[in-house]
GROMACS .gro file of C-alpha atoms in nm:
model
  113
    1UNK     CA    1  -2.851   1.570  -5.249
    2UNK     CA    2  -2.565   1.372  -5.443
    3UNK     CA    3  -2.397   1.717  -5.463
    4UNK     CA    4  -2.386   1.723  -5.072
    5UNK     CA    5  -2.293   1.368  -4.988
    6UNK     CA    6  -1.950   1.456  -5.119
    7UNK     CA    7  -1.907   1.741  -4.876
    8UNK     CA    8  -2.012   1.590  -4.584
    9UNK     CA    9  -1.798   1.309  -4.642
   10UNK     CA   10  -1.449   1.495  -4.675
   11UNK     CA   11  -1.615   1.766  -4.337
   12UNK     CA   12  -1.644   1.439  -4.146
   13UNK     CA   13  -1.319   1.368  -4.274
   14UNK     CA   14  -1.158   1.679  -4.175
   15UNK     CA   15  -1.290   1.696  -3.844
   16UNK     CA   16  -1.205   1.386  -3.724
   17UNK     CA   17  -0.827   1.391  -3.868
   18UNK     CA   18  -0.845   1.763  -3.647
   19UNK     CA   19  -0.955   1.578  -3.368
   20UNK     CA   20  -0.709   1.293  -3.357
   21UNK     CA   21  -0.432   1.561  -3.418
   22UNK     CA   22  -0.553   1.763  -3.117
   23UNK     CA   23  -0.588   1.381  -2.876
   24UNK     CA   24  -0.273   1.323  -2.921
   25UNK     CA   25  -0.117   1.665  -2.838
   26UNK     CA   26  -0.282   1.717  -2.583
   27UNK     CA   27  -0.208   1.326  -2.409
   28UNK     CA   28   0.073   1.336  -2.130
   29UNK     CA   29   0.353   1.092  -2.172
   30UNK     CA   30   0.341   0.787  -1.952
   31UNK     CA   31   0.756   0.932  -1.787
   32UNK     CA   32   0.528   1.296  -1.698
   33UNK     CA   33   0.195   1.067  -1.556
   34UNK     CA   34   0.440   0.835  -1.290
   35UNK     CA   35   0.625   1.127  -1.223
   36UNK     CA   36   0.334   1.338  -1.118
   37UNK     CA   37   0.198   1.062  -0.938
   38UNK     CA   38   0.527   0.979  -0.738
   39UNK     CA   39   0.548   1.411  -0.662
   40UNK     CA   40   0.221   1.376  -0.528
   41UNK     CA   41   0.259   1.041  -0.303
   42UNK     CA   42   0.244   1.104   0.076
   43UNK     CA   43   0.394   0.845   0.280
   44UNK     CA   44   0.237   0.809   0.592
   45UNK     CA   45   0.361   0.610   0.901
   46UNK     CA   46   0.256   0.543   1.208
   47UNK     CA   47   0.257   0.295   1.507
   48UNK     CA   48  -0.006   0.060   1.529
   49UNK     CA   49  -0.255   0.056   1.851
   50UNK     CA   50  -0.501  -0.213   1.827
   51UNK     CA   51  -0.597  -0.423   1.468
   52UNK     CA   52  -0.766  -0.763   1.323
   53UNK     CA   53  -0.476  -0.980   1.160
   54UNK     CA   54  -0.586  -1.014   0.811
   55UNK     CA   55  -0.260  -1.127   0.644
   56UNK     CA   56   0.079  -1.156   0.682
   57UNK     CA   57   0.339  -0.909   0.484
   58UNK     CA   58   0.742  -1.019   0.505
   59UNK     CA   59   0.980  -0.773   0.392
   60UNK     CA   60   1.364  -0.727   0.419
   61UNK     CA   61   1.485  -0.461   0.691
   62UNK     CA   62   1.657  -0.379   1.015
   63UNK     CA   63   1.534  -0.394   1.330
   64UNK     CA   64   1.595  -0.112   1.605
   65UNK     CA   65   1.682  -0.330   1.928
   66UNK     CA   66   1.859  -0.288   2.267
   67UNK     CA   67   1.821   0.051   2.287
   68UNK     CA   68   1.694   0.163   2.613
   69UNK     CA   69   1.452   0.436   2.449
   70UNK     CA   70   1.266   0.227   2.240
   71UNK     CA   71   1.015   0.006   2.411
   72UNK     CA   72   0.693  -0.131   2.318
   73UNK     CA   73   0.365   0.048   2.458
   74UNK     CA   74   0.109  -0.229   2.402
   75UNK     CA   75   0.013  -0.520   2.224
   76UNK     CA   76  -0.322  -0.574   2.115
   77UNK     CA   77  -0.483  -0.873   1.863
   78UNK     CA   78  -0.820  -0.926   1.818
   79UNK     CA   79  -0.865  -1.250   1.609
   80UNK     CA   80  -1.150  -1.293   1.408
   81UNK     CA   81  -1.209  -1.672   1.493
   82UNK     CA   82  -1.221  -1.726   1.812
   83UNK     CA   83  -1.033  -2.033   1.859
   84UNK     CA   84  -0.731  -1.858   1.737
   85UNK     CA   85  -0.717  -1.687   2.087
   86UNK     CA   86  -0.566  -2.008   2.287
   87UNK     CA   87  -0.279  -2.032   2.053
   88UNK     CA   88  -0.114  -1.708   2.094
   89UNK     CA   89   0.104  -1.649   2.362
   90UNK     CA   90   0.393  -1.417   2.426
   91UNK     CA   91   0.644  -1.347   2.725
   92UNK     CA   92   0.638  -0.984   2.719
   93UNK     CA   93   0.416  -0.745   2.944
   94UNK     CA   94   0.373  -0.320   2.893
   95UNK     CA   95   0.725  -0.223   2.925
   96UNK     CA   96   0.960  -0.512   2.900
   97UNK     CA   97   1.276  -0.446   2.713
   98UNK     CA   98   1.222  -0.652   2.380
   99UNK     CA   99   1.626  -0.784   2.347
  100UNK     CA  100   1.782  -0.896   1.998
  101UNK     CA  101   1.696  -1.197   1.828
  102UNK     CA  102   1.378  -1.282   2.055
  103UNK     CA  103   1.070  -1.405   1.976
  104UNK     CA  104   0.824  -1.176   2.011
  105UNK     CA  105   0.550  -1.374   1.984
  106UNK     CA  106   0.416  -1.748   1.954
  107UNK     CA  107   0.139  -1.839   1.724
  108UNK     CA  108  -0.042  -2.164   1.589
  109UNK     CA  109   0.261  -2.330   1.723
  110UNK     CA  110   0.547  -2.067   1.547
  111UNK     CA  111   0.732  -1.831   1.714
  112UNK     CA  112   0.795  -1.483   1.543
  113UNK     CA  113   1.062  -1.279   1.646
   0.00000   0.00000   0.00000
């Protein structure tokens, strides 16, 4: 038995230093992972029909305006408190032209263009 200790010892020795060598050649580095990620990222957009407002996102852009082919379709907000219903108001109907620098909307009192 004391014979056999030994051996085990420097086997389990062997096989895990084998292991480890084989882990770390065979791990991706982190440059390959995002890359691979970003190749497969599909972007999708689309207009939006009818929603709850859950939060509000801000972010920089431009805005397409007076341009006769662009119009809005509909507007639709469902609220999920129902008080929130008599404070939102807005000027526009199904096919108005939306001009530059309106407000689009008025809600709880602020108007968002």
């Amino acid at each position: 038995m004391r014979k056999l200790l030994p051996f085990f010892c420097i086997a389990l020795l062997l096989t895990t230093c084998i292991f480890g060598v084989l882990y770390f050649l065979s791990s991706k580095n982190n440059t390959e992972i995002v890359e691979e990620i970003i190749d497969k990222t599909t972007v999708l957009r689309s207009s939006v029909e009818s929603g709850i407002i859950t939060s509000k996102l801000e972010v920089d852009g431009n805005v397409i305006g007076d341009s006769p082919d662009i119009y809005m379709d509909s507007i639709t907000v469902e609220f999920t408190v129902d008080s929130d219903k008599s404070s939102f108001e807005t000027d526009y109907k199904i096919g108005d032209i939306l001009k530059k620098d309106s407000f689009l909307y008025r809600f709880r009192k602020r108007s968002t263009k």
